[in-house]
Amino acid sequence: MKQILLSILLILVFNPIFGQKHFDIPENKVVGRFIETLSKNLKDFDSQDLRVSEDSLSIRVWKTHEVFTISQNNASTSSDCKFHTTNKELVFKSFHFSESVSRSIMDSLLVAGIWNLKDENYRGIDGSFVFVEISTKSKYKVVSYWSPNSERSNDCKTVVQILKMIDNTIDSKKLRNEFLNSLPSGSYRWGMASIRIDKFLNKDIAKTDFYKEAEYKIKQELEITNKTNHWEYPLILIDNEYAKISDLNKYNDKQISKFEVLKTDNNVIAIYGTNGNNGVVIIETK
């Protein structure tokens, strides 16, 4: 912890830009780790460092899979949200919002008194942190909250209201789904678990006779349409090994000894657990 505080102090002393701002950074391990990794995270997300921002007011909210930034400079207000996975190799998608939407959010943040928020010491077991950076030309502030719950404190109640307001204004659920559906097939860390994304092959890709038959049967049996989210696709097992739908294109009919599509029921869940929530496709080769 002393090393982190010393690093911050050295930045303030030797960097003339940093030195122009008053820093309000809580002295605790949680915020210390956040500051320690902040520069790398900003580089990974290709985002502006609010510690050196000269905007009139900038606010950034860090959630587990979502980073929302809003900035105001003179008469201009802009905002964006980056949804991301937490895999070792970062994958993210940026969404930018109109001037009117950005102004509406900024007005609500100011009314809520976001600058007056104080860091909360509460730490739970299961959940995740929310970090808020607030910056003006002369001040920089960070506060943290563990899985904000309005019953804990007035500040926490304000944070819950702010997060809900932002989510509703930008329709974060829709944007999150758009992001997840845009991911290539594969497994991704999501929250404290993982999420499996899968997709059928594009029309312009040559397909084997077995793949054509399998795709048709999977769609029919499990009622998969163009509106089905890609994390709601079935579990694919080829010779008892996890596989992707695209792997079916490696085989023709003569190489397959068993092909079965199981709809979700209690028996499937009992055998395959939550992996079988969206059905199971079992394939055995000769």
mmCIF file of C-alpha atoms in Angstrom:
data_model
loop_
_atom_site.group_PDB
_atom_site.id
_atom_site.type_symbol
_atom_site.label_atom_id
_atom_site.label_comp_id
_atom_site.label_asym_id
_atom_site.label_seq_id
_atom_site.Cartn_x
_atom_site.Cartn_y
_atom_site.Cartn_z
ATOM 1 C CA MET A 1 0.000 0.000 0.000
ATOM 2 C CA LYS A 2 2.880 2.384 0.847
ATOM 3 C CA GLN A 3 4.395 1.730 -2.584
ATOM 4 C CA ILE A 4 1.106 2.671 -4.279
ATOM 5 C CA LEU A 5 0.802 5.917 -2.290
ATOM 6 C CA LEU A 6 4.459 6.722 -2.997
ATOM 7 C CA SER A 7 3.890 6.177 -6.742
ATOM 8 C CA ILE A 8 0.924 8.553 -6.682
ATOM 9 C CA LEU A 9 2.957 11.142 -4.770
ATOM 10 C CA LEU A 10 5.844 10.932 -7.242
ATOM 11 C CA ILE A 11 3.420 11.439 -10.118
ATOM 12 C CA LEU A 12 2.006 14.540 -8.459
ATOM 13 C CA VAL A 13 5.417 16.014 -7.690
ATOM 14 C CA PHE A 14 7.217 15.355 -10.955
ATOM 15 C CA ASN A 15 4.385 15.640 -13.469
ATOM 16 C CA PRO A 16 3.396 19.288 -13.930
ATOM 17 C CA ILE A 17 0.008 18.404 -15.410
ATOM 18 C CA PHE A 18 -0.934 16.138 -12.511
ATOM 19 C CA GLY A 19 0.404 18.733 -10.079
ATOM 20 C CA GLN A 20 -2.193 21.265 -11.193
ATOM 21 C CA LYS A 21 -5.038 19.142 -9.844
ATOM 22 C CA HIS A 22 -6.169 18.398 -6.339
ATOM 23 C CA PHE A 23 -6.416 14.625 -5.881
ATOM 24 C CA ASP A 24 -8.998 13.002 -3.618
ATOM 25 C CA ILE A 25 -8.036 9.312 -3.603
ATOM 26 C CA PRO A 26 -9.068 7.131 -0.636
ATOM 27 C CA GLU A 27 -6.181 5.389 1.117
ATOM 28 C CA ASN A 28 -7.337 1.779 0.983
ATOM 29 C CA LYS A 29 -6.194 -1.367 -0.802
ATOM 30 C CA VAL A 30 -9.202 -1.556 -3.107
ATOM 31 C CA VAL A 31 -8.791 1.919 -4.589
ATOM 32 C CA GLY A 32 -5.015 1.471 -4.470
ATOM 33 C CA ARG A 33 -5.221 -1.571 -6.764
ATOM 34 C CA PHE A 34 -7.623 0.318 -9.027
ATOM 35 C CA ILE A 35 -5.143 3.202 -9.390
ATOM 36 C CA GLU A 36 -2.262 0.777 -9.843
ATOM 37 C CA THR A 37 -3.887 -0.860 -12.879
ATOM 38 C CA LEU A 38 -5.654 2.225 -14.215
ATOM 39 C CA SER A 39 -3.042 3.269 -16.785
ATOM 40 C CA LYS A 40 -2.934 -0.209 -18.313
ATOM 41 C CA ASN A 41 -6.737 -0.450 -18.411
ATOM 42 C CA LEU A 42 -7.014 2.946 -20.090
ATOM 43 C CA LYS A 43 -4.474 1.882 -22.700
ATOM 44 C CA ASP A 44 -6.310 -1.397 -23.311
ATOM 45 C CA PHE A 45 -9.615 0.451 -23.738
ATOM 46 C CA ASP A 46 -8.048 3.297 -25.724
ATOM 47 C CA SER A 47 -9.593 5.758 -23.253
ATOM 48 C CA GLN A 48 -8.619 9.218 -22.025
ATOM 49 C CA ASP A 49 -6.915 9.515 -18.645
ATOM 50 C CA LEU A 50 -9.208 11.705 -16.534
ATOM 51 C CA ARG A 51 -6.309 12.476 -14.195
ATOM 52 C CA VAL A 52 -4.929 14.777 -16.902
ATOM 53 C CA SER A 53 -8.210 15.740 -18.545
ATOM 54 C CA GLU A 54 -8.788 19.453 -19.095
ATOM 55 C CA ASP A 55 -12.527 19.050 -19.691
ATOM 56 C CA SER A 56 -14.854 21.089 -17.512
ATOM 57 C CA LEU A 57 -16.281 17.877 -16.058
ATOM 58 C CA SER A 58 -15.693 14.219 -16.836
ATOM 59 C CA ILE A 59 -17.163 11.178 -15.110
ATOM 60 C CA ARG A 60 -16.293 7.530 -15.662
ATOM 61 C CA VAL A 61 -18.110 4.576 -14.099
ATOM 62 C CA TRP A 62 -16.298 1.229 -14.035
ATOM 63 C CA LYS A 63 -18.400 -1.926 -13.681
ATOM 64 C CA THR A 64 -17.342 -5.542 -14.182
ATOM 65 C CA HIS A 65 -18.190 -5.652 -17.905
ATOM 66 C CA GLU A 66 -19.059 -2.054 -18.618
ATOM 67 C CA VAL A 67 -17.187 1.262 -18.655
ATOM 68 C CA PHE A 68 -19.315 4.389 -19.083
ATOM 69 C CA THR A 69 -17.652 7.754 -19.734
ATOM 70 C CA ILE A 70 -19.245 11.182 -20.052
ATOM 71 C CA SER A 71 -17.440 14.484 -20.598
ATOM 72 C CA GLN A 72 -18.505 18.102 -20.772
ATOM 73 C CA ASN A 73 -16.384 20.870 -22.217
ATOM 74 C CA ASN A 74 -17.879 24.315 -22.753
ATOM 75 C CA ALA A 75 -21.218 23.700 -24.483
ATOM 76 C CA SER A 76 -20.372 20.210 -25.754
ATOM 77 C CA THR A 77 -21.269 16.977 -23.947
ATOM 78 C CA SER A 78 -20.316 13.502 -25.187
ATOM 79 C CA SER A 79 -20.561 9.991 -23.778
ATOM 80 C CA ASP A 80 -19.756 6.411 -24.647
ATOM 81 C CA CYS A 81 -19.981 2.958 -23.115
ATOM 82 C CA LYS A 82 -17.600 0.075 -23.626
ATOM 83 C CA PHE A 83 -18.828 -3.461 -22.989
ATOM 84 C CA HIS A 84 -16.100 -6.034 -22.545
ATOM 85 C CA THR A 85 -15.230 -9.555 -21.528
ATOM 86 C CA THR A 86 -12.785 -10.297 -18.720
ATOM 87 C CA ASN A 87 -10.723 -12.831 -20.651
ATOM 88 C CA LYS A 88 -6.951 -12.539 -20.596
ATOM 89 C CA GLU A 89 -7.196 -11.083 -24.093
ATOM 90 C CA LEU A 90 -9.579 -8.150 -23.760
ATOM 91 C CA VAL A 91 -12.467 -7.974 -26.213
ATOM 92 C CA PHE A 92 -14.654 -4.860 -26.163
ATOM 93 C CA LYS A 93 -17.146 -2.918 -28.234
ATOM 94 C CA SER A 94 -17.784 0.834 -27.958
ATOM 95 C CA PHE A 95 -21.159 2.539 -28.203
ATOM 96 C CA HIS A 96 -21.380 6.318 -28.602
ATOM 97 C CA PHE A 97 -24.412 8.401 -27.666
ATOM 98 C CA SER A 98 -25.909 11.564 -29.098
ATOM 99 C CA GLU A 99 -25.427 15.050 -27.710
ATOM 100 C CA SER A 100 -28.989 15.156 -26.390
ATOM 101 C CA VAL A 101 -28.696 11.785 -24.626
ATOM 102 C CA SER A 102 -25.338 12.797 -23.157
ATOM 103 C CA ARG A 103 -26.702 16.096 -21.859
ATOM 104 C CA SER A 104 -29.672 14.343 -20.294
ATOM 105 C CA ILE A 105 -27.383 11.940 -18.434
ATOM 106 C CA MET A 106 -25.023 14.706 -17.316
ATOM 107 C CA ASP A 107 -27.924 16.801 -16.000
ATOM 108 C CA SER A 108 -29.187 13.820 -14.009
ATOM 109 C CA LEU A 109 -25.713 13.148 -12.591
ATOM 110 C CA LEU A 110 -25.391 16.746 -11.435
ATOM 111 C CA VAL A 111 -28.850 16.729 -9.864
ATOM 112 C CA ALA A 112 -27.935 13.514 -8.030
ATOM 113 C CA GLY A 113 -24.925 15.295 -6.522
ATOM 114 C CA ILE A 114 -22.345 12.853 -7.860
ATOM 115 C CA TRP A 115 -19.436 15.107 -6.833
ATOM 116 C CA ASN A 116 -20.449 14.744 -3.172
ATOM 117 C CA LEU A 117 -20.157 10.935 -3.125
ATOM 118 C CA LYS A 118 -17.841 9.452 -0.506
ATOM 119 C CA ASP A 119 -15.944 6.189 -0.735
ATOM 120 C CA GLU A 120 -17.695 3.326 1.098
ATOM 121 C CA ASN A 121 -15.771 0.898 3.286
ATOM 122 C CA TYR A 122 -18.308 -1.937 3.063
ATOM 123 C CA ARG A 123 -16.862 -5.117 1.553
ATOM 124 C CA GLY A 124 -18.932 -8.249 0.919
ATOM 125 C CA ILE A 125 -18.086 -11.781 -0.160
ATOM 126 C CA ASP A 126 -19.892 -12.302 -3.464
ATOM 127 C CA GLY A 127 -20.300 -9.430 -5.887
ATOM 128 C CA SER A 128 -18.167 -6.882 -7.695
ATOM 129 C CA PHE A 129 -16.857 -3.355 -7.304
ATOM 130 C CA VAL A 130 -18.122 -0.206 -8.952
ATOM 131 C CA PHE A 131 -15.543 2.568 -9.258
ATOM 132 C CA VAL A 132 -16.420 6.162 -10.106
ATOM 133 C CA GLU A 133 -13.866 8.678 -11.366
ATOM 134 C CA ILE A 134 -14.840 12.352 -11.289
ATOM 135 C CA SER A 135 -12.640 15.014 -12.838
ATOM 136 C CA THR A 136 -12.674 18.776 -13.400
ATOM 137 C CA LYS A 137 -9.846 21.037 -14.530
ATOM 138 C CA SER A 138 -8.707 21.414 -10.939
ATOM 139 C CA LYS A 139 -9.897 18.251 -9.138
ATOM 140 C CA TYR A 140 -9.768 14.465 -9.525
ATOM 141 C CA LYS A 141 -11.687 12.102 -7.292
ATOM 142 C CA VAL A 142 -12.266 8.343 -7.005
ATOM 143 C CA VAL A 143 -14.897 6.480 -4.983
ATOM 144 C CA SER A 144 -15.631 2.755 -4.810
ATOM 145 C CA TYR A 145 -18.685 0.684 -3.881
ATOM 146 C CA TRP A 146 -19.067 -3.043 -3.417
ATOM 147 C CA SER A 147 -22.207 -4.273 -5.225
ATOM 148 C CA PRO A 148 -24.167 -1.071 -4.411
ATOM 149 C CA ASN A 149 -27.223 -1.650 -2.226
ATOM 150 C CA SER A 150 -29.536 1.274 -1.415
ATOM 151 C CA GLU A 151 -30.164 -0.060 2.099
ATOM 152 C CA ARG A 152 -26.546 0.445 3.224
ATOM 153 C CA SER A 153 -26.108 4.223 3.072
ATOM 154 C CA ASN A 154 -27.416 7.381 1.431
ATOM 155 C CA ASP A 155 -24.371 7.543 -0.830
ATOM 156 C CA CYS A 156 -24.910 3.932 -1.849
ATOM 157 C CA LYS A 157 -28.561 4.717 -2.551
ATOM 158 C CA THR A 158 -27.451 7.566 -4.803
ATOM 159 C CA VAL A 159 -25.066 5.265 -6.690
ATOM 160 C CA VAL A 160 -27.843 2.700 -7.223
ATOM 161 C CA GLN A 161 -30.079 5.448 -8.632
ATOM 162 C CA ILE A 162 -27.279 6.732 -10.874
ATOM 163 C CA LEU A 163 -26.494 3.275 -12.261
ATOM 164 C CA LYS A 164 -30.179 2.617 -12.907
ATOM 165 C CA MET A 165 -30.591 5.982 -14.621
ATOM 166 C CA ILE A 166 -27.626 5.361 -16.934
ATOM 167 C CA ASP A 167 -28.760 1.798 -17.717
ATOM 168 C CA ASN A 168 -32.274 2.960 -18.589
ATOM 169 C CA THR A 169 -31.146 5.939 -20.646
ATOM 170 C CA ILE A 170 -28.701 4.045 -22.845
ATOM 171 C CA ASP A 171 -30.690 0.762 -22.744
ATOM 172 C CA SER A 172 -27.635 -1.115 -21.491
ATOM 173 C CA LYS A 173 -29.370 -4.505 -21.682
ATOM 174 C CA LYS A 174 -29.891 -4.093 -25.423
ATOM 175 C CA LEU A 175 -26.302 -2.910 -25.938
ATOM 176 C CA ARG A 176 -24.918 -5.758 -23.822
ATOM 177 C CA ASN A 177 -26.848 -8.294 -25.886
ATOM 178 C CA GLU A 178 -25.615 -6.690 -29.102
ATOM 179 C CA PHE A 179 -22.049 -6.939 -27.827
ATOM 180 C CA LEU A 180 -22.348 -10.573 -26.737
ATOM 181 C CA ASN A 181 -24.017 -11.579 -29.998
ATOM 182 C CA SER A 182 -21.165 -9.963 -31.933
ATOM 183 C CA LEU A 183 -18.510 -12.151 -30.273
ATOM 184 C CA PRO A 184 -16.904 -14.972 -32.273
ATOM 185 C CA SER A 185 -17.728 -18.517 -31.174
ATOM 186 C CA GLY A 186 -15.916 -19.499 -27.999
ATOM 187 C CA SER A 187 -15.966 -19.323 -24.208
ATOM 188 C CA TYR A 188 -15.677 -16.017 -22.377
ATOM 189 C CA ARG A 189 -15.449 -15.040 -18.748
ATOM 190 C CA TRP A 190 -18.626 -13.269 -17.707
ATOM 191 C CA GLY A 191 -19.107 -12.205 -14.126
ATOM 192 C CA MET A 192 -18.023 -14.967 -11.778
ATOM 193 C CA ALA A 193 -18.791 -17.653 -14.358
ATOM 194 C CA SER A 194 -18.344 -18.100 -18.096
ATOM 195 C CA ILE A 195 -20.507 -17.732 -21.152
ATOM 196 C CA ARG A 196 -20.384 -19.882 -24.292
ATOM 197 C CA ILE A 197 -21.021 -18.195 -27.652
ATOM 198 C CA ASP A 198 -21.781 -20.305 -30.713
ATOM 199 C CA LYS A 199 -22.924 -19.656 -34.276
ATOM 200 C CA PHE A 200 -24.004 -21.473 -37.399
ATOM 201 C CA LEU A 201 -21.794 -21.105 -40.461
ATOM 202 C CA ASN A 202 -22.415 -18.247 -42.866
ATOM 203 C CA LYS A 203 -24.285 -18.984 -46.075
ATOM 204 C CA ASP A 204 -21.209 -18.380 -48.247
ATOM 205 C CA ILE A 205 -19.214 -21.192 -46.576
ATOM 206 C CA ALA A 206 -19.177 -24.611 -48.252
ATOM 207 C CA LYS A 207 -20.855 -27.237 -46.053
ATOM 208 C CA THR A 208 -20.744 -31.015 -45.829
ATOM 209 C CA ASP A 209 -23.870 -33.135 -46.197
ATOM 210 C CA PHE A 210 -23.746 -33.933 -42.486
ATOM 211 C CA TYR A 211 -23.453 -30.296 -41.470
ATOM 212 C CA LYS A 212 -26.484 -29.342 -43.574
ATOM 213 C CA GLU A 213 -28.554 -32.101 -41.993
ATOM 214 C CA ALA A 214 -27.335 -31.253 -38.483
ATOM 215 C CA GLU A 215 -28.000 -27.526 -38.786
ATOM 216 C CA TYR A 216 -31.534 -28.133 -40.033
ATOM 217 C CA LYS A 217 -32.339 -30.634 -37.276
ATOM 218 C CA ILE A 218 -30.814 -28.512 -34.493
ATOM 219 C CA LYS A 219 -32.791 -25.466 -35.564
ATOM 220 C CA GLN A 220 -36.014 -27.434 -35.864
ATOM 221 C CA GLU A 221 -35.720 -29.481 -32.672
ATOM 222 C CA LEU A 222 -34.539 -26.625 -30.461
ATOM 223 C CA GLU A 223 -36.528 -23.862 -32.201
ATOM 224 C CA ILE A 224 -33.498 -21.694 -32.928
ATOM 225 C CA THR A 225 -34.216 -18.618 -35.052
ATOM 226 C CA ASN A 226 -32.355 -15.473 -36.110
ATOM 227 C CA LYS A 227 -33.595 -13.863 -32.887
ATOM 228 C CA THR A 228 -32.036 -16.497 -30.613
ATOM 229 C CA ASN A 229 -29.131 -15.103 -28.601
ATOM 230 C CA HIS A 230 -25.838 -16.809 -29.367
ATOM 231 C CA TRP A 231 -25.268 -17.725 -25.715
ATOM 232 C CA GLU A 232 -28.553 -19.659 -25.826
ATOM 233 C CA TYR A 233 -27.267 -22.220 -28.313
ATOM 234 C CA PRO A 234 -26.991 -25.916 -27.392
ATOM 235 C CA LEU A 235 -24.031 -27.746 -25.932
ATOM 236 C CA ILE A 236 -22.179 -29.630 -28.691
ATOM 237 C CA LEU A 237 -20.430 -32.896 -27.820
ATOM 238 C CA ILE A 238 -18.397 -34.806 -30.405
ATOM 239 C CA ASP A 239 -17.118 -38.121 -29.059
ATOM 240 C CA ASN A 240 -17.746 -36.780 -25.537
ATOM 241 C CA GLU A 241 -15.582 -33.709 -26.148
ATOM 242 C CA TYR A 242 -16.815 -30.119 -26.107
ATOM 243 C CA ALA A 243 -17.075 -28.696 -29.604
ATOM 244 C CA LYS A 244 -18.525 -25.806 -31.599
ATOM 245 C CA ILE A 245 -21.205 -25.915 -34.259
ATOM 246 C CA SER A 246 -18.585 -25.116 -36.891
ATOM 247 C CA ASP A 247 -16.800 -28.374 -35.976
ATOM 248 C CA LEU A 248 -19.725 -30.299 -37.465
ATOM 249 C CA ASN A 249 -18.494 -29.207 -40.866
ATOM 250 C CA LYS A 250 -15.438 -31.451 -40.484
ATOM 251 C CA TYR A 251 -17.536 -34.594 -41.049
ATOM 252 C CA ASN A 252 -19.728 -36.120 -43.714
ATOM 253 C CA ASP A 253 -22.597 -38.553 -43.206
ATOM 254 C CA LYS A 254 -20.420 -41.653 -43.679
ATOM 255 C CA GLN A 255 -18.227 -40.672 -40.718
ATOM 256 C CA ILE A 256 -21.087 -40.391 -38.207
ATOM 257 C CA SER A 257 -22.386 -43.324 -36.156
ATOM 258 C CA LYS A 258 -24.698 -41.352 -33.855
ATOM 259 C CA PHE A 259 -26.406 -37.968 -34.068
ATOM 260 C CA GLU A 260 -28.909 -36.950 -31.422
ATOM 261 C CA VAL A 261 -30.491 -33.649 -30.369
ATOM 262 C CA LEU A 262 -31.731 -33.531 -26.767
ATOM 263 C CA LYS A 263 -34.194 -30.890 -25.657
ATOM 264 C CA THR A 264 -33.799 -29.435 -22.195
ATOM 265 C CA ASP A 265 -35.573 -31.341 -19.427
ATOM 266 C CA ASN A 266 -34.816 -32.521 -15.888
ATOM 267 C CA ASN A 267 -32.892 -35.558 -17.141
ATOM 268 C CA VAL A 268 -30.673 -33.455 -19.397
ATOM 269 C CA ILE A 269 -29.973 -30.967 -16.599
ATOM 270 C CA ALA A 270 -29.213 -33.813 -14.188
ATOM 271 C CA ILE A 271 -26.604 -35.216 -16.586
ATOM 272 C CA TYR A 272 -25.079 -32.090 -18.119
ATOM 273 C CA GLY A 273 -25.826 -29.453 -15.480
ATOM 274 C CA THR A 274 -26.280 -25.842 -16.556
ATOM 275 C CA ASN A 275 -24.367 -26.610 -19.770
ATOM 276 C CA GLY A 276 -27.502 -28.388 -20.918
ATOM 277 C CA ASN A 277 -29.847 -25.467 -20.286
ATOM 278 C CA ASN A 278 -30.270 -24.878 -24.015
ATOM 279 C CA GLY A 279 -30.228 -28.472 -25.193
ATOM 280 C CA VAL A 280 -27.466 -30.907 -26.053
ATOM 281 C CA VAL A 281 -26.245 -32.204 -29.395
ATOM 282 C CA ILE A 282 -24.522 -35.588 -29.159
ATOM 283 C CA ILE A 283 -22.364 -36.823 -32.026
ATOM 284 C CA GLU A 284 -20.309 -39.984 -32.211
ATOM 285 C CA THR A 285 -17.963 -40.688 -35.080
ATOM 286 C CA LYS A 286 -16.998 -44.052 -36.540
#
